[in-house]
mmCIF file of C-alpha atoms in Angstrom:
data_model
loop_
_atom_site.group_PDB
_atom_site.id
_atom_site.type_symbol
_atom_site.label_atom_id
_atom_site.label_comp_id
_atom_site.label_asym_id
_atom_site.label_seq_id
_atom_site.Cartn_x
_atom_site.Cartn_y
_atom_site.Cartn_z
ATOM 1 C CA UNK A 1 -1.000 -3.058 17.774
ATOM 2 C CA UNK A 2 -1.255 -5.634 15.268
ATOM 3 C CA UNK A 3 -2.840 -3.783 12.676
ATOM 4 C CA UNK A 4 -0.571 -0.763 13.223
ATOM 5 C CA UNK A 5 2.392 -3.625 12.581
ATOM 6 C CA UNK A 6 0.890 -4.254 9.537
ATOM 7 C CA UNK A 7 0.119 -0.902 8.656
ATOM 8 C CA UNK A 8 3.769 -0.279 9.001
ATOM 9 C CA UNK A 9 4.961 -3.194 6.693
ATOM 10 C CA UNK A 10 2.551 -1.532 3.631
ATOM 11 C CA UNK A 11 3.687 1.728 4.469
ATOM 12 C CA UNK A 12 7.161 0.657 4.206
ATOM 13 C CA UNK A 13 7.406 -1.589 1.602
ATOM 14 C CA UNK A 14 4.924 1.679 -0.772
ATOM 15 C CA UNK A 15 8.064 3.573 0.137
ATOM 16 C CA UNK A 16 10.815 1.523 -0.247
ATOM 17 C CA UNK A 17 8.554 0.819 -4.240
ATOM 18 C CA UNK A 18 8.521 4.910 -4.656
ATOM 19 C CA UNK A 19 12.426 5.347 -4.003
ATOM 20 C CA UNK A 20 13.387 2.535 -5.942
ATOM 21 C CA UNK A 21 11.553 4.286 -8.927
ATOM 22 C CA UNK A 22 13.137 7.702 -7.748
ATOM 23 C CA UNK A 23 16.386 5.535 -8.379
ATOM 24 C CA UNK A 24 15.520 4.342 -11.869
ATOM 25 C CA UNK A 25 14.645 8.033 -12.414
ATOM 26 C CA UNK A 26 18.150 9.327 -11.313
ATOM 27 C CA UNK A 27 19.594 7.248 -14.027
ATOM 28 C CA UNK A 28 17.523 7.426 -16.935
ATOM 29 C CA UNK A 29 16.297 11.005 -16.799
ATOM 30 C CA UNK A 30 19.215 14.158 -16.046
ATOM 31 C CA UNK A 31 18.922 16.467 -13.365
ATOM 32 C CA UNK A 32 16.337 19.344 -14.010
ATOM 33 C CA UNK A 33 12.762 20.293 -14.439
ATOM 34 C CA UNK A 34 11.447 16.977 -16.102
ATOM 35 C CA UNK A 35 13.365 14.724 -13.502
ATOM 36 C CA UNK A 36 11.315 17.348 -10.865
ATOM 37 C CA UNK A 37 8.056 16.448 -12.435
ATOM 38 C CA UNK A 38 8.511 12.910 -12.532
ATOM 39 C CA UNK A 39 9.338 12.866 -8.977
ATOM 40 C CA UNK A 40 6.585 15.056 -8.034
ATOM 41 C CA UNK A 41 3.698 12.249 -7.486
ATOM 42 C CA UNK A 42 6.686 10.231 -4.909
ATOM 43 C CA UNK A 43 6.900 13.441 -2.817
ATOM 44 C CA UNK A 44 3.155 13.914 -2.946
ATOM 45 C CA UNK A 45 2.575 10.089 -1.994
ATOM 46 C CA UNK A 46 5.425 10.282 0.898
ATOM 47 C CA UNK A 47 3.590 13.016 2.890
ATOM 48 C CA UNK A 48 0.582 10.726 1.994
ATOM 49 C CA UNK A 49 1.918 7.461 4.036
ATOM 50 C CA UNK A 50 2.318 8.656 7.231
ATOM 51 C CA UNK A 51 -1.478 9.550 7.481
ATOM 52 C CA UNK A 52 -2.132 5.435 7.850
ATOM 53 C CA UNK A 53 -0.046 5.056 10.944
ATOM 54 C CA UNK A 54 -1.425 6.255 14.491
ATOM 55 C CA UNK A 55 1.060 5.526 17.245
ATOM 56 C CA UNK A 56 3.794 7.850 18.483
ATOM 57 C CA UNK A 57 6.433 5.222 18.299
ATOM 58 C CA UNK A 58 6.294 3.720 14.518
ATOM 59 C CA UNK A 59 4.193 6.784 13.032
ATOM 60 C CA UNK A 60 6.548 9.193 14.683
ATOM 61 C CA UNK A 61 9.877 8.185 13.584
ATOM 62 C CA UNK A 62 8.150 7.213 9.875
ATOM 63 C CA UNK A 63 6.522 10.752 9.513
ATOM 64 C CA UNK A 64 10.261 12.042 10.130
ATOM 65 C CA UNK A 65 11.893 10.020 8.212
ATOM 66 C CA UNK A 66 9.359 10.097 4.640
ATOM 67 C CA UNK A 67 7.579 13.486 4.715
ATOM 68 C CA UNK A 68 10.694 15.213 5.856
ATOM 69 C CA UNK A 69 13.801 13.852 5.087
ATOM 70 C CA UNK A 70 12.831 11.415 2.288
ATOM 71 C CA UNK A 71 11.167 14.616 0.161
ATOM 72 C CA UNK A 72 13.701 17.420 0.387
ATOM 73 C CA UNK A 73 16.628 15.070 -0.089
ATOM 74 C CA UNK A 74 14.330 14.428 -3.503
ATOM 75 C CA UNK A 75 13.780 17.559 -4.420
ATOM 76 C CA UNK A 76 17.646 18.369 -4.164
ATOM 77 C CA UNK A 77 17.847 14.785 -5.981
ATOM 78 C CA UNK A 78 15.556 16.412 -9.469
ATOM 79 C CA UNK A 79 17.738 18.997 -9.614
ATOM 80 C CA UNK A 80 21.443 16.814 -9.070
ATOM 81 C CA UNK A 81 22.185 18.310 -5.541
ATOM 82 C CA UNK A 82 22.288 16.988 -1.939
ATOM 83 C CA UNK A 83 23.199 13.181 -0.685
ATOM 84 C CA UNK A 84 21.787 11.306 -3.345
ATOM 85 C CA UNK A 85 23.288 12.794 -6.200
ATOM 86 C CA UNK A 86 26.600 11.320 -7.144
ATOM 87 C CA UNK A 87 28.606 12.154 -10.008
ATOM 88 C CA UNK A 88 29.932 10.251 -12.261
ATOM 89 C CA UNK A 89 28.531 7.196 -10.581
ATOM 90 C CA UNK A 90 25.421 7.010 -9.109
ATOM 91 C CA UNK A 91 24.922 5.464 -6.025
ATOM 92 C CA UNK A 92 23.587 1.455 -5.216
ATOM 93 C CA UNK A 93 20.237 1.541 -4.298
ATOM 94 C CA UNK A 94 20.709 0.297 -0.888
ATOM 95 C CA UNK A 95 22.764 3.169 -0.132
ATOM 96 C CA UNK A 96 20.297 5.514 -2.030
ATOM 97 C CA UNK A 97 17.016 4.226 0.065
ATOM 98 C CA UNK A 98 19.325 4.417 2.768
ATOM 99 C CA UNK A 99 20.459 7.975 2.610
ATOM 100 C CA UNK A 100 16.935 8.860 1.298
ATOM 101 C CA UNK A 101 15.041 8.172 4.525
ATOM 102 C CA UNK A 102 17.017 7.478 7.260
ATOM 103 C CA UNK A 103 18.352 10.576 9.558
ATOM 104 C CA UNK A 104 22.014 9.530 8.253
ATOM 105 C CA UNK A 105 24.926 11.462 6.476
ATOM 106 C CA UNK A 106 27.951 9.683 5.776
ATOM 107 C CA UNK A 107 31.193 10.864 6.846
ATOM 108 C CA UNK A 108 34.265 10.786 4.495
ATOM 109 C CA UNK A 109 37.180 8.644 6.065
ATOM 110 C CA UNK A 110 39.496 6.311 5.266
ATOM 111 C CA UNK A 111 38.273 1.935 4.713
ATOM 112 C CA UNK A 112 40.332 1.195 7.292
ATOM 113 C CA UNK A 113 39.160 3.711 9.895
ATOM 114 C CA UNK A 114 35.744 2.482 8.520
ATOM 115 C CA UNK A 115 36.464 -1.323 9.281
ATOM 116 C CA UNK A 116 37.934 -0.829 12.665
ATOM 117 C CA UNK A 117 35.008 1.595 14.004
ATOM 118 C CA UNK A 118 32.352 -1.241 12.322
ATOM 119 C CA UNK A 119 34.018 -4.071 13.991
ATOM 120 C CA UNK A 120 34.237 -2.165 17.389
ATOM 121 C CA UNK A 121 30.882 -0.691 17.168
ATOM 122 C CA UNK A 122 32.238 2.659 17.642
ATOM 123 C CA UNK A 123 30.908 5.829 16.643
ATOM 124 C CA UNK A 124 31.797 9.550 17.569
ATOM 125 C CA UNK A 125 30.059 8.635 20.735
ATOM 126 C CA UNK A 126 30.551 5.747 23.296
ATOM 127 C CA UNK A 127 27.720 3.463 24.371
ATOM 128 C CA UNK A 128 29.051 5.301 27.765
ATOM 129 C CA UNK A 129 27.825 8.266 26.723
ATOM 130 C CA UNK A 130 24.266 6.845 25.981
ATOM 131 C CA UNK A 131 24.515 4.694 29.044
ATOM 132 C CA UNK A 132 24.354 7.955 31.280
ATOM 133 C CA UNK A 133 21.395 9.524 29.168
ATOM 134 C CA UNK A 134 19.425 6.069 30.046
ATOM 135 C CA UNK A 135 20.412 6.409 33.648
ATOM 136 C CA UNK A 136 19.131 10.169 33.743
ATOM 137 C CA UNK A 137 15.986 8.951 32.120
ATOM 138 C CA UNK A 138 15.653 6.367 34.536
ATOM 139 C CA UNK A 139 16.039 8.746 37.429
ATOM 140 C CA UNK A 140 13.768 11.124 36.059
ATOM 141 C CA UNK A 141 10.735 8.980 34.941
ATOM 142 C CA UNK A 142 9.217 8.241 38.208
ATOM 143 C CA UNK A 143 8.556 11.667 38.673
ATOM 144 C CA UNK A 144 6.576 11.965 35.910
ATOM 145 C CA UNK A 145 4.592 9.646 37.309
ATOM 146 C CA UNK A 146 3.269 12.043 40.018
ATOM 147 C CA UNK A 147 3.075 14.737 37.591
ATOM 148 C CA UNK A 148 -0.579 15.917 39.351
ATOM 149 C CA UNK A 149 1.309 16.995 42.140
ATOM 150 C CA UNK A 150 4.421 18.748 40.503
ATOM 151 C CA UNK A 151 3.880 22.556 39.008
ATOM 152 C CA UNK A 152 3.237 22.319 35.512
ATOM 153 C CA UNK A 153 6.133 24.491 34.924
ATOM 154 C CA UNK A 154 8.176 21.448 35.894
ATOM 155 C CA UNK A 155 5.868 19.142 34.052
ATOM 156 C CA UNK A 156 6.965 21.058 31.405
ATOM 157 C CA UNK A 157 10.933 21.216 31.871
ATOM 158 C CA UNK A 158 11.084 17.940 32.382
ATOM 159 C CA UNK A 159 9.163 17.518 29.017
ATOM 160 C CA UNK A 160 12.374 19.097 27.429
ATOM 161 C CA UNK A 161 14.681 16.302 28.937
ATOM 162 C CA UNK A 162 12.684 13.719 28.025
ATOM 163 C CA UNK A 163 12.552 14.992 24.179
ATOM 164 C CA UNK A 164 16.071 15.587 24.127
ATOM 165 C CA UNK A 165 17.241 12.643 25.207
ATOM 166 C CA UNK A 166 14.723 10.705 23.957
ATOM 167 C CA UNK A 167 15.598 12.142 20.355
ATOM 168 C CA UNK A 168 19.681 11.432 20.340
ATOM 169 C CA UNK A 169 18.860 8.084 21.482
ATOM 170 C CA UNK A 170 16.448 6.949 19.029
ATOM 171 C CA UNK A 171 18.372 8.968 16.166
ATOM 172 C CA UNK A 172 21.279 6.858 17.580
ATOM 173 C CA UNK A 173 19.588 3.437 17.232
ATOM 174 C CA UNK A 174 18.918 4.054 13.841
ATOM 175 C CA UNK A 175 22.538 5.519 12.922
ATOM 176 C CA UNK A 176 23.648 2.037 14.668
ATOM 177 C CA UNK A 177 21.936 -0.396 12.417
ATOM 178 C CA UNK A 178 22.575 2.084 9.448
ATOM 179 C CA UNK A 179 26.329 1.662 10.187
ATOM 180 C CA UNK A 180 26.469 -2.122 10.429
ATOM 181 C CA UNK A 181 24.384 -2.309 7.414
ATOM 182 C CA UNK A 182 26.178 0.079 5.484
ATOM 183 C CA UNK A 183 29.380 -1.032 6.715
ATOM 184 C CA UNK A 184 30.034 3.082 6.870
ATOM 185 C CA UNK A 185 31.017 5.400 9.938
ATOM 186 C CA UNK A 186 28.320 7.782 9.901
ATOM 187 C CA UNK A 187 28.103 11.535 11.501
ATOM 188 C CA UNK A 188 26.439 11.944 14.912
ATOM 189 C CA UNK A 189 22.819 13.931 14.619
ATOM 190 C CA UNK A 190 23.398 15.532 17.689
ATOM 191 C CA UNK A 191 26.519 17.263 19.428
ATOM 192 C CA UNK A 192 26.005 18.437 23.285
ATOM 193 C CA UNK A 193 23.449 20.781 22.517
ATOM 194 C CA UNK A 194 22.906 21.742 26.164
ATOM 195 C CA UNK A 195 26.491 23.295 25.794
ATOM 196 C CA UNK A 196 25.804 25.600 22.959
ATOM 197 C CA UNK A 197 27.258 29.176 23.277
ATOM 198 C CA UNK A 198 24.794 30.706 21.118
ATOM 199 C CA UNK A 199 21.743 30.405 19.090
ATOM 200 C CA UNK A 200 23.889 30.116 15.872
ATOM 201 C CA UNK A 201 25.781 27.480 17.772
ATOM 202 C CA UNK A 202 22.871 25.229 18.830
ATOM 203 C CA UNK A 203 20.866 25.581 15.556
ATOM 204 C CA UNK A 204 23.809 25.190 13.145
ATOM 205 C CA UNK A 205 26.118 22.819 14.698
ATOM 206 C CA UNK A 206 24.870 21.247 17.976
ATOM 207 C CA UNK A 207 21.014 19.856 17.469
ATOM 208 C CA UNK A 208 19.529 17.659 14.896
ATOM 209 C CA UNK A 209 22.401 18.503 12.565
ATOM 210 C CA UNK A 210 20.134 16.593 10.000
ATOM 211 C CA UNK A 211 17.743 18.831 9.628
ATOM 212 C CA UNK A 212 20.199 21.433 9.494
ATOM 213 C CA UNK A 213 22.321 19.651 6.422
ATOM 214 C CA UNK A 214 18.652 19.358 4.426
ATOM 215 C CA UNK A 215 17.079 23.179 5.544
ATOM 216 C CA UNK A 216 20.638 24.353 4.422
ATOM 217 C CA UNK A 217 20.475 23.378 0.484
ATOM 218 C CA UNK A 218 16.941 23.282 0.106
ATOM 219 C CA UNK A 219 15.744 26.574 1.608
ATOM 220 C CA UNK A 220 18.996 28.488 3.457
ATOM 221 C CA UNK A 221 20.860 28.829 -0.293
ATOM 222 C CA UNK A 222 18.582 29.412 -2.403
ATOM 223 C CA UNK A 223 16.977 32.025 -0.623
ATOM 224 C CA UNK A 224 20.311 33.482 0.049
ATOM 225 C CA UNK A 225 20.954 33.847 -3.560
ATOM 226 C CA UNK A 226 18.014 35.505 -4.402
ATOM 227 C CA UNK A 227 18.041 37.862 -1.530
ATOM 228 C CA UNK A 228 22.403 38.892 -2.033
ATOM 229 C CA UNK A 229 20.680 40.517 -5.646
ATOM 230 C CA UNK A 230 18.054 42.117 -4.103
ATOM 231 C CA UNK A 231 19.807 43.878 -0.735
ATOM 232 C CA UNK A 232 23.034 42.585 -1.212
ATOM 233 C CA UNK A 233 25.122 39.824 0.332
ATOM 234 C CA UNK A 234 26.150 41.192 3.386
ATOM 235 C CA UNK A 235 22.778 41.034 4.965
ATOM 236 C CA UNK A 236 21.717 38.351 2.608
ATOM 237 C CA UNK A 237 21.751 35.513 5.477
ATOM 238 C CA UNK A 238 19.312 37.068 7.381
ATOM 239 C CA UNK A 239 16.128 36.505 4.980
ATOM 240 C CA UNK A 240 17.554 32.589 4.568
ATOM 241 C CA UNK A 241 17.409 32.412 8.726
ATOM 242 C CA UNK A 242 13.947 33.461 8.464
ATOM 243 C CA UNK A 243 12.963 30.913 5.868
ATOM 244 C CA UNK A 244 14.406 28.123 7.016
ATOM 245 C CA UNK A 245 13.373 28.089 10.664
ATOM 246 C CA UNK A 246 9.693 29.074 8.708
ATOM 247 C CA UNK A 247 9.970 26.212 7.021
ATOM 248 C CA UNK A 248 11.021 24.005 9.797
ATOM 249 C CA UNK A 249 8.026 25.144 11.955
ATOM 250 C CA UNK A 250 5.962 24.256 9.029
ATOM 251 C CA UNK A 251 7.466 20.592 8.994
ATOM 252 C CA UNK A 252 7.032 20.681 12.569
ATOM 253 C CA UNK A 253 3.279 21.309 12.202
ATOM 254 C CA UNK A 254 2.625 18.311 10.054
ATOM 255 C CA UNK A 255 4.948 16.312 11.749
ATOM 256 C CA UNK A 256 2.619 16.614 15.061
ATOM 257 C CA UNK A 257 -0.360 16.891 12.973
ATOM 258 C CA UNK A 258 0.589 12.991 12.053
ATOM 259 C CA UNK A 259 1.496 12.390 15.667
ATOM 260 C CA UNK A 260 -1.421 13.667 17.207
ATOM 261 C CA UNK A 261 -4.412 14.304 14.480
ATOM 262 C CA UNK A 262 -4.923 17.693 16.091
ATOM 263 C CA UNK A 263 -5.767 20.613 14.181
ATOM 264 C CA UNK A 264 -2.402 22.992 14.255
ATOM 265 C CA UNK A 265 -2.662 26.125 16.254
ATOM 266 C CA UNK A 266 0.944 27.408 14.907
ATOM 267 C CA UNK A 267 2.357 27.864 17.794
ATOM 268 C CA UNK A 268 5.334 25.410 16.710
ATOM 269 C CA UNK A 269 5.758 28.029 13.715
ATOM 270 C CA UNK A 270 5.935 30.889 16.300
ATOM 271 C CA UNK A 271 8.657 29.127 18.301
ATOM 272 C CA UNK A 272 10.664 28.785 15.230
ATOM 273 C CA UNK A 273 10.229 31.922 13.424
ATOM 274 C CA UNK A 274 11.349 33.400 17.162
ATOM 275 C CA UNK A 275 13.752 31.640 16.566
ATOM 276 C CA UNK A 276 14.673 32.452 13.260
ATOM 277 C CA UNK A 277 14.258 36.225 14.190
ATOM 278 C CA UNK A 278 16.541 35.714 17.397
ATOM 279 C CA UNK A 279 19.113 34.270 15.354
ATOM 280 C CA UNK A 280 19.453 37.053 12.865
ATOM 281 C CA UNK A 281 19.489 39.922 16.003
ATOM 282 C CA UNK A 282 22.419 37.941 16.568
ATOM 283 C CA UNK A 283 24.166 37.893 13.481
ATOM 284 C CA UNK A 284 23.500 41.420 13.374
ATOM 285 C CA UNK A 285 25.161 42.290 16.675
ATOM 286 C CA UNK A 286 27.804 39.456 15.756
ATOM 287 C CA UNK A 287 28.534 41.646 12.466
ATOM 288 C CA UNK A 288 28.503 45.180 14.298
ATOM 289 C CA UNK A 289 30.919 43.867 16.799
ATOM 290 C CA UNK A 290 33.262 42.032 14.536
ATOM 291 C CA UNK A 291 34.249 39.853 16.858
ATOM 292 C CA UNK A 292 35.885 42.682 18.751
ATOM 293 C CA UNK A 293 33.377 41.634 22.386
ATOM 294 C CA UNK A 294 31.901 38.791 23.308
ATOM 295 C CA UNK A 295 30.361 37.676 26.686
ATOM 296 C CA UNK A 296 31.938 35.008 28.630
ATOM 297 C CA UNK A 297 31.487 31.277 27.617
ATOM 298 C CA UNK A 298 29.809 30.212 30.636
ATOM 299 C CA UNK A 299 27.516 33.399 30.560
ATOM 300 C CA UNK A 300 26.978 32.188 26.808
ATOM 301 C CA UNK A 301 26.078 28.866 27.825
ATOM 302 C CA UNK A 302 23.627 29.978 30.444
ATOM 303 C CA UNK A 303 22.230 32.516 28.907
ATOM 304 C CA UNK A 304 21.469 30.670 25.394
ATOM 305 C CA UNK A 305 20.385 27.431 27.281
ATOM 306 C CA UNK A 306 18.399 29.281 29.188
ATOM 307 C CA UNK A 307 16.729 31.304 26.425
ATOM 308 C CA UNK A 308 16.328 27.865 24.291
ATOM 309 C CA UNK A 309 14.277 25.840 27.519
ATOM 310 C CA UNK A 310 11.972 28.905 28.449
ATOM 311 C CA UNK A 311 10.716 29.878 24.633
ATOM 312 C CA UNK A 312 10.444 25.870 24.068
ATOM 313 C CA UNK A 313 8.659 25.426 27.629
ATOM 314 C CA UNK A 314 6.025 28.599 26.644
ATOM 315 C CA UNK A 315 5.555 27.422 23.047
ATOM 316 C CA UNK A 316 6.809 24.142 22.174
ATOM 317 C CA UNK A 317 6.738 21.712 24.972
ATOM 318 C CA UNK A 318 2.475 22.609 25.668
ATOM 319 C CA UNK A 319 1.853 21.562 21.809
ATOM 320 C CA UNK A 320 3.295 18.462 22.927
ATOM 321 C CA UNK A 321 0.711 18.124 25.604
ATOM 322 C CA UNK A 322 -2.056 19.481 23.448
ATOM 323 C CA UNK A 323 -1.498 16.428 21.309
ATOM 324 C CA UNK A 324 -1.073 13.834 23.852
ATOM 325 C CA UNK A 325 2.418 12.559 23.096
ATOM 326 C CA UNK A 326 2.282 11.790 26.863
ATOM 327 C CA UNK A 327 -0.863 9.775 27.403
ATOM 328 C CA UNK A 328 -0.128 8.046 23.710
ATOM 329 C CA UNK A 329 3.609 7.078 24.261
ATOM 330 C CA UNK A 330 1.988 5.428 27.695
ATOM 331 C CA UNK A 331 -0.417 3.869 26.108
ATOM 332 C CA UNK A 332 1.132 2.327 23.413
ATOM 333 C CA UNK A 333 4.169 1.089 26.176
ATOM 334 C CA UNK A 334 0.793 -1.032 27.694
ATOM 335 C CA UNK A 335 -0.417 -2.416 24.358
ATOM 336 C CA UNK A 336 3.158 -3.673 23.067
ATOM 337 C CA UNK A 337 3.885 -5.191 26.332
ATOM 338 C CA UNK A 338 0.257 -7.205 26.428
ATOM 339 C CA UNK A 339 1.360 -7.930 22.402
ATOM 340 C CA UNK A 340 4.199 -9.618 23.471
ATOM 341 C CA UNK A 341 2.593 -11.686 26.321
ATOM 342 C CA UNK A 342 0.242 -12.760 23.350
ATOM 343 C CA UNK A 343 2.277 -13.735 21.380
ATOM 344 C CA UNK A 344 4.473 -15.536 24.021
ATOM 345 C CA UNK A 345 1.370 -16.969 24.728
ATOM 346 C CA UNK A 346 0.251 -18.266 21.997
ATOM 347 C CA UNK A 347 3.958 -19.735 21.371
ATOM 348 C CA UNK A 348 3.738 -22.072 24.559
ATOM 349 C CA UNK A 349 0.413 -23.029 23.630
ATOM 350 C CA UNK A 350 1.912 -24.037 20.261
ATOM 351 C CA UNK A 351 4.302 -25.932 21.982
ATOM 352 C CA UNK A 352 2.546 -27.436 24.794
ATOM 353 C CA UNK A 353 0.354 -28.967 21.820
ATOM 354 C CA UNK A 354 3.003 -29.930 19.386
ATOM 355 C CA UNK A 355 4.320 -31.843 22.690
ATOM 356 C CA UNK A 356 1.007 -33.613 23.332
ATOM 357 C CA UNK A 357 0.660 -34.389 19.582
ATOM 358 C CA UNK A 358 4.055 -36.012 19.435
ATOM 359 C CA UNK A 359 3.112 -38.080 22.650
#
């Protein structure tokens, strides 16, 4: 755990070096090819960092956070687009390492509706609202401690709650700190995805609406653009879909491959191309109808829920298995709790001897 601590500290401090230069960049060389090219060796050395971290819990979030976020919010960055490009002034470089790497998007509101949510430690959602997804974790982890004698189908759902919930709450943690620090109300990353009424709804506007805001400029537009020339712009959505959620399985990949050190076997890439491909049947049948039917919102509800848990229990809950997060995540849980009776350890020792040195 100790060298993993440290590993962290180099990894962090080589990143926070690379985006101040991205910074320095921003203002001395305009948007375009050349500011691309200059930027290309930080995006090559961000999906480099993550490689010296093994643990779920600080290699996990970092992976996210640098390979992923960090590097398409740059590459919209060369070219004057997305979060970090201001206009006509640029932004501080706390708030530009900030909104580089961190899962964070700020929301435009008045100071004083700023202030008052800061000082209250408000957000769009209530520590309440946290509070019960603790308590249903809580209630739910000591089954998986006699997972050998539940079906694996189970094993599996319960998988899903734990990601979910585990997710929102560590994407919530770091919104928290970002807010005090920023002294900015920022947008929630997640918004009650488990009452989504359709695919388009859970995707675009209900789960990890961070990855959605960076997948949208990055990969959704561009290939919309090309695609409205080439079959026109009706239908030109529907090859965008398919990219992005390619893309995202892609990200997904190397995002586990970090995690776990596995080789990939793509079925995170299947579940998201699925995915993609459900999503544009739906458009489809949402553009044929024109709005004229639609199925009841608590048949919506079950029925896309439903759809969501089953293709992520058949392909993307087992890759989490295949790579351990389980056995790691407990693991890791064992060695930071002896770490900390070390170090406690060591302090009272410290003490106990300062005491007897004194007398």
């Amino acid at each position: 755990m100790e060298g993993e601590i440290k590993n962290l500290i180099m990894v962090w401090a080589s990143a926070l070096l690379l985006l101040w230069y991205c910074h320095v960049v921003g203002k001395i060389i305009s948007k375009g090819v050349i500011r691309f090219f200059a930027i290309l060796p930080v995006i090559l050395f961000l999906f480099y960092l993550p490689l010296n971290l093994f643990t779920i819990w600080l290699g996990g979030p970092t992976s996210f956070f640098l390979a992923w976020l960090a590097n398409f919010k740059l590459l919209l960055f060369a070219f004057g687009q997305g979060p970090l490009s201001t206009s006509p002034v640029p932004l501080s470089l706390p708030y530009f390492i900030s909104l580089a790497c961190l899962p964070i998007k700020f929301q435009q509101v008045p100071q004083k509706s700023v202030d008052k949510a800061v000082s209250n430690g408000s957000g769009h959602k209530s520590p309440l609202h946290h509070g019960l997804k603790i308590v249903v974790l809580a209630i739910t982890a000591p089954i998986y401690l006699q997972k050998d004698h539940i079906h694996p189908k189970m094993v599996l759902l319960l998988y899903c709650v734990y990601l979910y919930i585990g997710l929102e709450l560590v994407l919530a943690v770091v919104a928290a700190f970002a807010r005090v620090y920023l002294r900015l109300e920022l947008e929630p990353q997640f918004h009650e995805p488990y009452l989504a009424t359709s695919l388009q709804d859970f995707w675009g506007r209900r789960w990890n609406l961070m990855v959605t805001s960076v997948l949208h400029p990055t990969v959704y537009n561009p290939v919309m653009s090309i695609s409205s020339r080439l079959i026109g712009r009706k239908w030109a959505a529907l090859p965008g879909v398919l990219a992005s959620f390619l893309i995202s399985g892609i990200m997904h990949e190397i995002i586990f491959y970090y995690i776990g050190r596995k080789k990939p076997t793509w079925e995170l890439t299947c579940f998201f191309f699925l995915h993609g491909i459900s999503l544009a049947i739906e458009i489809v049948i949402k553009k044929a109808f024109n709005g004229k039917w639609q199925l009841a919102t608590v048949v919506s509800r079950l029925l896309t829920l439903a759809f969501v848990v089953v293709t992520a229990m058949w392909l993307f809950m087992p890759q989490v298995l295949y790579a351990e997060f389980d056995v790691k995540a407990r693991r890791e849980c064992i060695a930071l709790i002896n770490f900390v009776k070390d170090i406690i350890t060591i302090d009272s020792r410290f003490k106990s001897f300062i005491t007897v040195t004194e007398g």
